[in-house]
CSV table of C-alpha atoms in Angstrom, one decimal:
chain,number,residue,atom,x,y,z
H,417,MET,CA,-6.5,19.7,-20.6
H,418,CYS,CA,-5.8,22.1,-17.7
H,419,PHE,CA,-2.4,23.8,-17.8
H,420,GLY,CA,-3.1,26.3,-15.1
H,421,CYS,CA,-4.6,24.0,-12.4
H,422,GLU,CA,-3.0,21.8,-9.8
H,423,ALA,CA,-2.9,18.1,-10.7
H,424,LYS,CA,-5.4,16.0,-8.9
H,425,ARG,CA,-5.6,12.2,-8.5
H,426,VAL,CA,-9.0,10.5,-8.8
H,427,VAL,CA,-9.2,7.3,-6.9
H,428,LEU,CA,-12.1,4.9,-7.4
H,429,LYS,CA,-12.5,2.5,-4.5
H,430,ASP,CA,-14.3,-0.7,-3.9
H,431,GLN,CA,-13.9,-3.5,-1.4
H,432,LYS,CA,-11.5,-5.5,-3.6
H,433,LEU,CA,-9.2,-2.5,-3.9
H,434,LEU,CA,-9.4,-1.8,-0.2
H,435,THR,CA,-8.5,-5.4,0.5
H,436,GLU,CA,-5.4,-5.2,-1.8
H,437,TRP,CA,-4.3,-1.9,-0.2
H,438,ILE,CA,-4.5,-3.4,3.3
H,439,ALA,CA,-2.7,-6.6,2.2
H,440,TYR,CA,0.1,-4.7,0.5
H,441,SER,CA,0.6,-2.2,3.3
H,442,GLU,CA,0.7,-5.0,5.8
H,443,TRP,CA,3.2,-6.9,3.7
H,444,ILE,CA,5.5,-3.9,3.5
H,445,LYS,CA,5.2,-3.4,7.3
H,446,GLU,CA,6.0,-7.0,8.0
H,447,ASN,CA,9.0,-7.0,5.7
H,448,GLU,CA,10.3,-3.5,6.5
H,449,GLN,CA,13.4,-4.6,8.3
H,450,ARG,CA,14.4,-7.0,5.5
H,451,LEU,CA,13.7,-4.5,2.8
H,452,LYS,CA,15.7,-1.8,4.5
H,453,PHE,CA,18.6,-4.2,5.1
H,454,ASN,CA,18.7,-5.7,1.6
H,455,ASN,CA,18.5,-2.5,-0.3
H,456,PRO,CA,18.3,0.8,1.8
H,457,GLU,CA,18.2,2.9,-1.3
H,458,ARG,CA,15.2,1.1,-2.7
H,459,TRP,CA,13.5,1.3,0.6
H,460,GLU,CA,13.8,5.1,0.6
H,461,SER,CA,12.9,5.5,-3.1
H,462,HIS,CA,10.2,2.9,-3.5
H,463,TRP,CA,8.9,0.9,-0.5
H,464,GLN,CA,8.6,3.8,2.0
H,465,LEU,CA,6.7,5.8,-0.6
H,466,LYS,CA,4.4,2.8,-1.5
H,467,LEU,CA,3.6,2.3,2.2
H,468,THR,CA,2.8,6.0,2.6
H,469,GLU,CA,0.6,5.9,-0.5
H,470,TYR,CA,-1.4,2.8,0.7
H,471,GLU,CA,-1.9,4.3,4.1
H,472,ALA,CA,-3.0,7.6,2.6
H,473,LEU,CA,-5.5,5.8,0.4
H,474,LEU,CA,-6.9,3.8,3.4
H,475,ALA,CA,-7.1,7.0,5.4
H,476,GLU,CA,-9.6,8.4,2.8
H,477,CYS,CA,-11.9,5.4,3.4
H,478,SER,CA,-14.3,5.1,6.3
H,479,ARG,CA,-13.5,3.0,9.2
H,480,ALA,CA,-16.4,0.7,8.4
H,481,GLU,CA,-15.2,0.2,4.9
H,482,VAL,CA,-11.7,-0.8,6.1
H,483,LYS,CA,-13.1,-3.1,8.8
H,484,ALA,CA,-15.2,-4.8,6.2
H,485,ALA,CA,-12.2,-5.4,3.9
H,486,GLU,CA,-9.7,-6.5,6.6
H,487,PRO,CA,-10.9,-10.2,6.9
H,488,PHE,CA,-10.4,-10.6,3.1
H,489,ALA,CA,-6.9,-9.1,3.2
H,490,ARG,CA,-5.6,-12.2,5.0
H,491,ASP,CA,-6.5,-14.3,1.9
H,492,VAL,CA,-4.7,-12.0,-0.6
H,493,LYS,CA,-1.5,-13.7,-1.8
H,494,VAL,CA,1.1,-11.0,-2.1
H,495,PRO,CA,3.8,-12.0,-4.5
H,496,PHE,CA,7.4,-12.0,-3.1
H,497,MET,CA,8.9,-8.6,-3.9
H,498,ASP,CA,12.2,-7.1,-3.0
């Protein structure tokens, strides 16, 4: 336990996770207007933060890794969420 240090997040990545991050971030982008309209408070407190998180995670990956995962992201079935 470290009480005097800054908290750090450890992220383990593989192609499956990258594929899910891409699929979920694309789903949020595609549904942004609906999500904002249906529940602006939830957009601000949840969806916008999730989108930022997925984009930040993808930014930590190499372009080659993201490109390799992109074709598989189209096959991910994102459940309907609101």
